[in-house]
Amino acid sequence: MAKIFHSLVSVEEALELVSDAAYLDSSAREEVDVMNCVGRVLYEDLLSPIDSPPFDRSEVDGYAISASDVFGAEEDHPVTLRLVGFSEVGRLPQLELRSGECVRIATGAPIPKGADAVVMVEYTKESEGRVEVYRPVVYGENIAQAGSDYVIGDIFLRRGTRITSREVASLSALGFKKVPVFRELKVGLFSSGVEVMPPGSQLTVGKIYDANGPAITAMIKEAGCVPSYLGILPDSYEAMYIAVHKALQEYDLVITSGSTSAGLGDMMYKVFDSLGKPGILVHGLKVKPGKPTIVAVVGKKVLFGLPGFPVSAMMIFMVLVKPILAKMSGIDFQVGRVVTAKVPFRIPIGKGRRTLIPVSVVTDNTSYIAYPTPGSSGSVSVLNYSDGFVDVPENVEFIDEDEHVTVNLFSDQLVIPELTIIGSHCPAVELIFNLFQSRCVTKVINVGSLAGWNAIKRKEADIAGTHLLDEKTLKYNTPFIEQFGLKGKAVVVKGYIRKQGIITKPNNPKNIHTIIDFLKEDVRIVNRNKGSGTRTFIDYNLKILSESLKVDLSSLCKKIKGYNYEAKTHSAVALAITQERADAGIGLEFYARKYNLNFIPLVDEEYDFVVLKDRLSKPKVSEFLNVLGSKDFAKALPSKLDGYSTTESSGKIIEW
Amino acid sequence: MAKIFHSLVSVEEALELVSDAAYLDSSAREEVDVMNCVGRVLYEDLLSPIDSPPFDRSEVDGYAISASDVFGAEEDHPVTLRLVGFSEVGRLPQLELRSGECVRIATGAPIPKGADAVVMVEYTKESEGRVEVYRPVVYGENIAQAGSDYVIGDIFLRRGTRITSREVASLSALGFKKVPVFRELKVGLFSSGVEVMPPGSQLTVGKIYDANGPAITAMIKEAGCVPSYLGILPDSYEAMYIAVHKALQEYDLVITSGSTSAGLGDMMYKVFDSLGKPGILVHGLKVKPGKPTIVAVVGKKVLFGLPGFPVSAMMIFMVLVKPILAKMSGIDFQVGRVVTAKVPFRIPIGKGRRTLIPVSVVTDNTSYIAYPTPGSSGSVSVLNYSDGFVDVPENVEFIDEDEHVTVNLFSDQLVIPELTIIGSHCPAVELIFNLFQSRCVTKVINVGSLAGWNAIKRKEADIAGTHLLDEKTLKYNTPFIEQFGLKGKAVVVKGYIRKQGIITKPNNPKNIHTIIDFLKEDVRIVNRNKGSGTRTFIDYNLKILSESLKVDLSSLCKKIKGYNYEAKTHSAVALAITQERADAGIGLEFYARKYNLNFIPLVDEEYDFVVLKDRLSKPKVSEFLNVLGSKDFAKALPSKLDGYSTTESSGKIIEW
């Protein structure tokens, strides 16, 4: 495992190094029909080929007149004019107006000669060839003058403009049928890694699905380019060389992902370096995550090797690849969407490297809050919960609580959630959403009960799911309003009961019946993470046990094999037992049944919801609580989720 | 011109009226490949088909160990472990770790049995089958546990989600090859109006190009639906009926635009009403602009008739049609992008109707400012300059200066301009941009010199172009720094000289040589709008004339035919003369030459730039001023623009 990184370079240095190769030659111009040009980039400044409007025209339905004729006209003293004709849209009227005359005119119709204003039909009365006018008009009123908008030769759109519906409107209004645009960039994309398998295939042990292929394909598309996904690179130097070499001939730019760090990475590095001059320009980026990034130029083609973890690959795509694609597509500026957000707590940053922190954007009604997404770079949930990332320069050691940061959104289509739920994970929450009248844009972040209470305190969650036992009062949840200083600020709403107990293998081969059995020589447990309600419950029971056994608590814990092996979710506990990594653990009956494991009930746990008081009036919060207290939910809950039941208080405020 | 509007209804009422028809039947579900699903809408909640990660894996390169073995390890006192094998990505290791042993492991490789942590390679030293560990690790460190992310059956994406690259990443990471989505909505679109001609055709007198066809096509596409543009509706009841009837059979929804107000509107109304039950539900929307909107339901199909003016059609599309398209596409929420902006001055609103005000969004570096776009609904420049619109409820009478409003953006791709120039229009400004080193995202709004000074005062422009003559000092531009109270806040930078004079028909048939000739019986002039530099110049000269003739100024003005006929641009003056609507006007030599007209020089006008002092350091402002003072510009200016020349001070600050 030799370290094969050369000296790390910054993103700016990397962009500079490839800038000469990042262009398209004169073949970059093509013409597309105005009907198909949305999303494309203008190749040249466009001049109006016509005067716009092409003739003086009326902006209203009414009568074309000479303004001086109706000077002083009033409701009580209308001025009467002679109707001498009409002007309709699409035809130039041949008549000429003289003093005392008027011409009936429609919106968009040409102004007849001699007229210098139009009075709206609402302020007139026509009868028998005469028109009474009840209001004066000023010269030019309700007339759009020829050329007042654009004249022949005026620049109305500039080179490099990304065409949206707005630009299509002015292009077509000025008569453009064909629009000169940059041709679309063709990008070839490979995934790599011996562990990587294509989605849809059967996953064998030790393998994972290829997320980067489809995800980077989508990002290339969103950047306005044409991706070609070329599959997972073969696992040999020769085959890899041939595939990448061929792609470089056929595409404007080639991207690979994975196999950049070690082992296979050596091979990828050698392939990149042997394809042609100037070869590898960057091997190792001074960015976290993203160090294992390779940038090469072969002839005039740019070649990127992105990291294997999807979150890293996507962020490095955004800071490094997207600017190059934009430049080669004719756009000199970044089009990525950003929002300004506060950070909810102090975030320490490792020194010496630019750091990209995936964040989930939530709102407290007055501003956005960027919540660092918990989980590792390899995690799918990090992908799923993150709306974008914060880009922290290398000289920054921390971001302070409430500091404002810029969030680079993963997509221009970010939808702000109507309801944000942070806290303990519970499958019943999904059941509540299923019973909503209309769909609701929700963000659910599962980080444990304690983190949920903190999120309520920081106001970034509307609702937090909690099942925390207070050791003093032996009450669930309600005492924590006081303990978290949320008196008057938040309420606890009764949720439901979930059965917790000991989960063991089917038929309970190690004869485990109470927590005391965790001390047996041949038993290895799987514990839960600190801050979770279940861990609090386990530790409370061990404390009682240590007192009754008259043993020091920490000695007791040391005797339990696996005590420090912390699963983060109920399901991971069940999985650890299924996969024989542990003999027992504490978890929900629901997950025991789901994995066909043995379950010994210990406690009816009270799972409740903490709600910020000033969010109770939010429509989606009140719908959530209504469903929680509904008969439909009471009926559905026990039938869909083993070990669950509502109480008479479900959906009611039980502490405030 | 009978008023054919029934009682006006609000947008909310209109949405409610069509809501029953706005759905797709069970044929709405289809499956697409994960490679092609970006932009589509999920048809159902998606459950994870696998545990993720599928196995315990290492998050780093290093050694899998038992954490308790290296407790207390330090730089000076490393713990030495026996290397018993290795775990590589893609394969499940068969060995089992015992105390004192370690296994070399790569990022992403499965954790061998018996190991409960991974120490990073950076904190180890391997030699001859032994590994020295220099740091302790905690249990579970650097391990991503199986199922810790998602377990089989966890809901990870919800029905109604618009798929972006982020969702593609999690879909493929969890193995989805096919994704269930709502099928794309097929929308048929017609334009209409006898004056409307397709872009690319030869425009005849009285006709205009069809902007709505291409623009609404683009908007339908941007809303994620599939548009079919079916052309301009024929101009007869029967043909119109047949075309719309056929479209209703073939498409999920049909939209027409134009011909909704009067005359032809009667015909459109009759066609809509005769197509089938329930027929027309809305005829007349309580929205300004947008009153002439028709909504009908024929069988189970929704039919919209949008206004003819592009700006109106696009805004009504956004408030009325887009929500229906979203609902039918499976999205229950609005996805339109909005920004919050201040309004720069008090905007009066007509009472009694919801009002949509097109605005241009500019930035003063701390916030967005929404500047109502000058011009009528029929204007192409309104389209081109507007980034979105402010939606004012019907009970609001005005928006106050500095009030915050929500701007509904026409596109999700809005790019904030790097440079905003508001003021007098001048073709030389485009020449300056052509000489920029790199492309610059600019917004140029031409509203006249006075409005430019006001924009500087309100800080919404970086730069304003001005050619205002101060009557007292007879100096151009510089005195206004004092008059606008901008001392210390803005500077005047020397621009260039433009020749202004009298423009007449070729060969000057009416023998016009000075402004005094404007008084001739057979001469009709075209004037300029108040607030423009040229109008100030004309009025100043007329004042001098009235004094020398000893005539009252207003009497003098009354004697001049066309004095109240106000063109808004130099080019409109030239066009009025070309089209024989006027015999003479004051304008730039450049436009006289462009239209092959006769030009009598009167004055060397000084066209300068007012720049906000605190924007002088903005990179693009300083580049603008550098180009203005450059030799390249001095050389290009007179050769490209007749009557233009730089001075020695061009690009230099001449007043601060």
Short mmCIF file of C-alpha atoms in Angstrom, two decimals, chain A residues 104-379:
data_model
loop_
_atom_site.label_atom_id
_atom_site.label_comp_id
_atom_site.label_asym_id
_atom_site.label_seq_id
_atom_site.Cartn_x
_atom_site.Cartn_y
_atom_site.Cartn_z
CA ARG A 104 -61.94 52.07 -34.01
CA ILE A 105 -58.83 50.03 -33.19
CA ALA A 106 -58.09 46.63 -31.66
CA THR A 107 -55.20 45.68 -29.37
CA GLY A 108 -52.14 45.09 -31.53
CA ALA A 109 -53.59 46.82 -34.60
CA PRO A 110 -51.54 49.46 -36.50
CA ILE A 111 -52.07 53.12 -35.62
CA PRO A 112 -53.54 55.00 -38.60
CA LYS A 113 -51.80 58.09 -39.94
CA GLY A 114 -52.82 61.29 -38.17
CA ALA A 115 -53.62 59.57 -34.86
CA ASP A 116 -51.27 60.16 -31.91
CA ALA A 117 -53.05 58.36 -29.07
CA VAL A 118 -55.60 55.66 -28.32
CA VAL A 119 -58.44 56.07 -25.85
CA MET A 120 -59.56 52.83 -24.19
CA VAL A 121 -62.99 51.52 -25.13
CA GLU A 122 -63.97 51.68 -21.44
CA TYR A 123 -63.96 55.50 -21.60
CA THR A 124 -66.07 55.82 -24.75
CA LYS A 125 -69.56 55.25 -26.08
CA GLU A 126 -70.15 54.55 -29.74
CA SER A 127 -73.45 55.06 -31.54
CA GLU A 128 -74.41 55.74 -35.11
CA GLY A 129 -71.03 56.70 -36.46
CA ARG A 130 -70.20 58.93 -33.51
CA VAL A 131 -68.00 58.21 -30.51
CA GLU A 132 -68.29 60.04 -27.21
CA VAL A 133 -64.97 60.23 -25.34
CA TYR A 134 -65.21 60.71 -21.56
CA ARG A 135 -61.56 61.15 -20.67
CA PRO A 136 -58.58 63.02 -22.09
CA VAL A 137 -55.47 61.16 -23.22
CA VAL A 138 -51.88 62.32 -23.53
CA TYR A 139 -49.89 62.16 -26.74
CA GLY A 140 -48.64 58.65 -27.36
CA GLU A 141 -50.94 57.10 -24.75
CA ASN A 142 -51.61 53.39 -25.34
CA ILE A 143 -49.35 53.35 -28.39
CA ALA A 144 -46.31 51.07 -28.67
CA GLN A 145 -44.03 52.90 -31.06
CA ALA A 146 -42.26 51.17 -33.92
CA GLY A 147 -38.70 50.33 -32.91
CA SER A 148 -39.21 51.54 -29.36
CA ASP A 149 -38.28 48.09 -28.12
CA TYR A 150 -35.48 47.10 -30.45
CA VAL A 151 -34.29 48.39 -33.77
CA ILE A 152 -32.50 46.48 -36.49
CA GLY A 153 -28.98 45.76 -35.29
CA ASP A 154 -29.56 46.17 -31.55
CA ILE A 155 -27.80 43.47 -29.54
CA PHE A 156 -30.55 41.76 -27.58
CA LEU A 157 -28.84 38.57 -26.43
CA ARG A 158 -25.20 38.01 -25.68
CA ARG A 159 -22.82 35.13 -26.45
CA GLY A 160 -22.57 32.66 -23.59
CA THR A 161 -26.19 33.07 -22.47
CA ARG A 162 -27.84 29.85 -21.33
CA ILE A 163 -31.20 29.84 -23.11
CA THR A 164 -34.33 29.59 -20.95
CA SER A 165 -37.99 30.08 -21.90
CA ARG A 166 -37.45 33.81 -21.44
CA GLU A 167 -34.76 33.94 -24.13
CA VAL A 168 -36.84 31.68 -26.40
CA ALA A 169 -39.63 34.28 -26.16
CA SER A 170 -37.47 37.15 -27.35
CA LEU A 171 -35.69 35.03 -29.97
CA SER A 172 -38.98 34.06 -31.58
CA ALA A 173 -40.58 37.50 -31.17
CA LEU A 174 -37.69 38.89 -33.22
CA GLY A 175 -38.14 36.19 -35.86
CA PHE A 176 -35.31 33.74 -35.19
CA LYS A 177 -36.08 30.28 -36.56
CA LYS A 178 -32.52 29.00 -36.23
CA VAL A 179 -30.37 29.81 -33.23
CA PRO A 180 -26.56 29.61 -33.24
CA VAL A 181 -25.43 27.68 -30.17
CA PHE A 182 -22.40 25.83 -28.89
CA ARG A 183 -22.69 22.19 -29.82
CA GLU A 184 -23.32 19.94 -26.85
CA LEU A 185 -20.27 18.47 -25.17
CA LYS A 186 -19.94 14.70 -25.46
CA VAL A 187 -18.67 13.21 -22.23
CA GLY A 188 -17.60 9.58 -21.84
CA LEU A 189 -17.93 8.08 -18.36
CA PHE A 190 -16.55 4.92 -16.75
CA SER A 191 -16.99 3.48 -13.29
CA SER A 192 -14.34 1.20 -11.84
CA GLY A 193 -13.56 -1.07 -8.93
CA VAL A 194 -13.59 -4.86 -8.48
CA GLU A 195 -16.31 -4.49 -5.85
CA VAL A 196 -18.62 -2.51 -8.14
CA MET A 197 -21.59 -4.18 -9.85
CA PRO A 198 -24.19 -2.63 -12.15
CA PRO A 199 -27.61 -1.78 -10.60
CA GLY A 200 -30.12 -4.51 -11.36
CA SER A 201 -27.59 -7.33 -11.02
CA GLN A 202 -27.53 -9.81 -8.13
CA LEU A 203 -25.28 -8.50 -5.39
CA THR A 204 -22.75 -11.06 -4.15
CA VAL A 205 -20.93 -10.86 -0.83
CA GLY A 206 -18.45 -8.00 -0.57
CA LYS A 207 -19.83 -6.22 -3.61
CA ILE A 208 -21.70 -2.93 -3.90
CA TYR A 209 -23.78 -1.31 -6.62
CA ASP A 210 -22.34 1.29 -8.96
CA ALA A 211 -23.84 4.61 -7.84
CA ASN A 212 -21.34 6.87 -9.61
CA GLY A 213 -22.16 5.73 -13.14
CA PRO A 214 -25.82 6.77 -13.04
CA ALA A 215 -25.28 9.73 -10.68
CA ILE A 216 -22.45 11.37 -12.65
CA THR A 217 -24.42 10.65 -15.84
CA ALA A 218 -27.28 12.67 -14.33
CA MET A 219 -24.94 15.47 -13.25
CA ILE A 220 -23.41 15.70 -16.74
CA LYS A 221 -26.94 15.94 -18.13
CA GLU A 222 -27.90 18.60 -15.59
CA ALA A 223 -24.80 20.54 -16.64
CA GLY A 224 -26.19 20.66 -20.19
CA CYS A 225 -23.84 18.09 -21.72
CA VAL A 226 -24.45 14.70 -23.34
CA PRO A 227 -23.19 11.81 -21.20
CA SER A 228 -22.34 8.35 -22.50
CA TYR A 229 -22.02 5.82 -19.74
CA LEU A 230 -19.43 3.29 -20.89
CA GLY A 231 -19.75 0.80 -18.04
CA ILE A 232 -17.45 -0.50 -15.33
CA LEU A 233 -13.81 -0.57 -16.39
CA PRO A 234 -12.32 -4.04 -16.74
CA ASP A 235 -9.89 -5.18 -14.07
CA SER A 236 -6.69 -5.42 -16.13
CA TYR A 237 -4.19 -2.85 -17.31
CA GLU A 238 -4.47 -3.71 -21.01
CA ALA A 239 -8.26 -3.76 -21.11
CA MET A 240 -8.45 -0.56 -19.08
CA TYR A 241 -5.95 1.15 -21.40
CA ILE A 242 -7.86 0.10 -24.52
CA ALA A 243 -11.21 1.27 -23.13
CA VAL A 244 -10.00 4.70 -21.99
CA HIS A 245 -7.89 5.19 -25.12
CA LYS A 246 -10.91 4.51 -27.32
CA ALA A 247 -13.13 6.82 -25.27
CA LEU A 248 -10.60 9.64 -25.65
CA GLN A 249 -10.93 9.34 -29.44
CA GLU A 250 -14.72 9.45 -29.35
CA TYR A 251 -15.58 11.98 -26.65
CA ASP A 252 -14.71 15.59 -25.90
CA LEU A 253 -13.84 14.69 -22.32
CA VAL A 254 -13.57 11.46 -20.34
CA ILE A 255 -14.34 10.82 -16.67
CA THR A 256 -13.67 7.74 -14.58
CA SER A 257 -14.52 7.18 -10.95
CA GLY A 258 -13.15 4.83 -8.33
CA SER A 259 -9.88 2.90 -8.15
CA THR A 260 -7.89 6.04 -7.50
CA SER A 261 -6.56 5.43 -4.02
CA ALA A 262 -4.46 2.29 -3.70
CA GLY A 263 -3.91 -1.13 -5.26
CA LEU A 264 -6.02 -0.82 -8.36
CA GLY A 265 -5.31 2.91 -8.13
CA ASP A 266 -1.74 2.24 -9.18
CA MET A 267 -3.11 0.65 -12.31
CA MET A 268 -5.48 3.52 -13.06
CA TYR A 269 -2.62 5.96 -12.51
CA LYS A 270 -0.40 4.05 -14.93
CA VAL A 271 -3.14 3.91 -17.56
CA PHE A 272 -3.76 7.67 -17.27
CA ASP A 273 -0.06 8.36 -17.49
CA SER A 274 0.61 6.12 -20.47
CA LEU A 275 -2.17 7.40 -22.74
CA GLY A 276 -0.17 10.28 -24.16
CA LYS A 277 1.37 13.65 -23.52
CA PRO A 278 1.28 15.80 -21.43
CA GLY A 279 -0.25 13.06 -19.22
CA ILE A 280 -1.07 13.36 -15.54
CA LEU A 281 -1.12 16.94 -14.32
CA VAL A 282 -2.76 16.41 -10.95
CA HIS A 283 -2.52 13.40 -8.71
CA GLY A 284 -4.02 14.23 -5.36
CA LEU A 285 -6.28 17.20 -4.68
CA LYS A 286 -5.87 19.36 -1.58
CA VAL A 287 -9.54 18.84 -0.76
CA LYS A 288 -11.27 16.68 1.85
CA PRO A 289 -12.87 14.42 0.68
CA GLY A 290 -11.40 14.18 -2.77
CA LYS A 291 -7.70 13.65 -2.25
CA PRO A 292 -7.65 10.59 -4.56
CA THR A 293 -8.46 12.62 -7.68
CA ILE A 294 -6.46 12.38 -10.90
CA VAL A 295 -6.47 14.93 -13.70
CA ALA A 296 -4.70 14.23 -16.96
CA VAL A 297 -4.55 15.84 -20.36
CA VAL A 298 -4.00 13.58 -23.35
CA GLY A 299 -3.31 15.52 -26.49
CA LYS A 300 -6.08 18.09 -26.33
CA LYS A 301 -8.49 16.00 -24.26
CA VAL A 302 -9.10 16.33 -20.54
CA LEU A 303 -9.37 13.17 -18.46
CA PHE A 304 -10.68 13.14 -14.88
CA GLY A 305 -10.35 10.32 -12.34
CA LEU A 306 -12.85 10.96 -9.53
CA PRO A 307 -12.93 9.32 -6.09
CA GLY A 308 -15.00 6.17 -5.65
CA PHE A 309 -17.34 7.22 -2.85
CA PRO A 310 -20.42 8.79 -4.45
CA VAL A 311 -20.60 11.84 -2.15
CA SER A 312 -16.93 12.59 -2.79
CA ALA A 313 -17.29 11.96 -6.51
CA MET A 314 -20.31 14.27 -6.76
CA MET A 315 -18.71 17.11 -4.78
CA ILE A 316 -15.45 16.91 -6.73
CA PHE A 317 -17.51 16.84 -9.92
CA MET A 318 -19.11 20.10 -8.84
CA VAL A 319 -15.98 21.98 -7.81
CA LEU A 320 -13.61 20.63 -10.45
CA VAL A 321 -15.38 19.06 -13.45
CA LYS A 322 -18.45 21.29 -13.77
CA PRO A 323 -16.46 24.52 -14.24
CA ILE A 324 -14.51 22.82 -17.05
CA LEU A 325 -17.70 21.53 -18.69
CA ALA A 326 -19.22 25.03 -18.39
CA LYS A 327 -16.16 26.65 -19.93
CA MET A 328 -16.08 24.17 -22.81
CA SER A 329 -19.83 24.66 -23.31
CA GLY A 330 -19.33 28.39 -23.78
CA ILE A 331 -20.36 29.49 -20.31
CA ASP A 332 -17.65 31.40 -18.55
CA PHE A 333 -19.43 31.62 -15.26
CA GLN A 334 -20.66 29.15 -12.67
CA VAL A 335 -24.36 28.43 -12.92
CA GLY A 336 -24.60 26.35 -9.77
CA ARG A 337 -27.33 27.40 -7.40
CA VAL A 338 -26.41 28.45 -3.88
CA VAL A 339 -28.31 29.44 -0.77
CA THR A 340 -27.09 31.23 2.32
CA ALA A 341 -27.65 29.34 5.54
CA LYS A 342 -26.68 29.43 9.19
CA VAL A 343 -24.84 26.53 10.79
CA PRO A 344 -26.64 25.23 13.90
CA PHE A 345 -23.54 24.50 15.96
CA ARG A 346 -19.80 24.94 15.89
CA ILE A 347 -18.24 22.69 13.23
CA PRO A 348 -14.55 21.90 13.70
CA ILE A 349 -12.58 21.63 10.44
CA GLY A 350 -9.34 19.75 9.93
CA LYS A 351 -6.60 22.25 9.14
CA GLY A 352 -4.53 22.45 5.98
CA ARG A 353 -7.07 21.29 3.41
CA ARG A 354 -10.10 22.76 1.73
CA THR A 355 -13.05 20.82 3.15
CA LEU A 356 -16.38 20.03 1.54
CA ILE A 357 -19.10 19.30 4.09
CA PRO A 358 -22.34 17.70 2.83
CA VAL A 359 -25.28 19.44 4.48
CA SER A 360 -28.99 19.07 4.72
CA VAL A 361 -30.79 22.40 4.33
CA VAL A 362 -33.74 22.95 6.64
CA THR A 363 -35.68 26.08 7.42
CA ASP A 364 -36.79 27.67 10.68
CA ASN A 365 -39.22 29.93 8.78
CA THR A 366 -36.94 32.94 8.82
CA SER A 367 -33.76 31.47 7.36
CA TYR A 368 -32.07 28.37 6.03
CA ILE A 369 -30.01 26.21 8.34
CA ALA A 370 -27.26 23.95 6.99
CA TYR A 371 -27.12 20.80 9.07
CA PRO A 372 -24.01 18.67 8.45
CA THR A 373 -25.27 15.31 7.21
CA PRO A 374 -24.25 12.56 9.63
CA GLY A 375 -22.57 9.53 8.09
CA SER A 376 -19.48 8.66 6.12
CA SER A 377 -18.64 9.52 2.51
CA GLY A 378 -19.55 5.99 1.49
CA SER A 379 -23.03 6.26 2.93
#
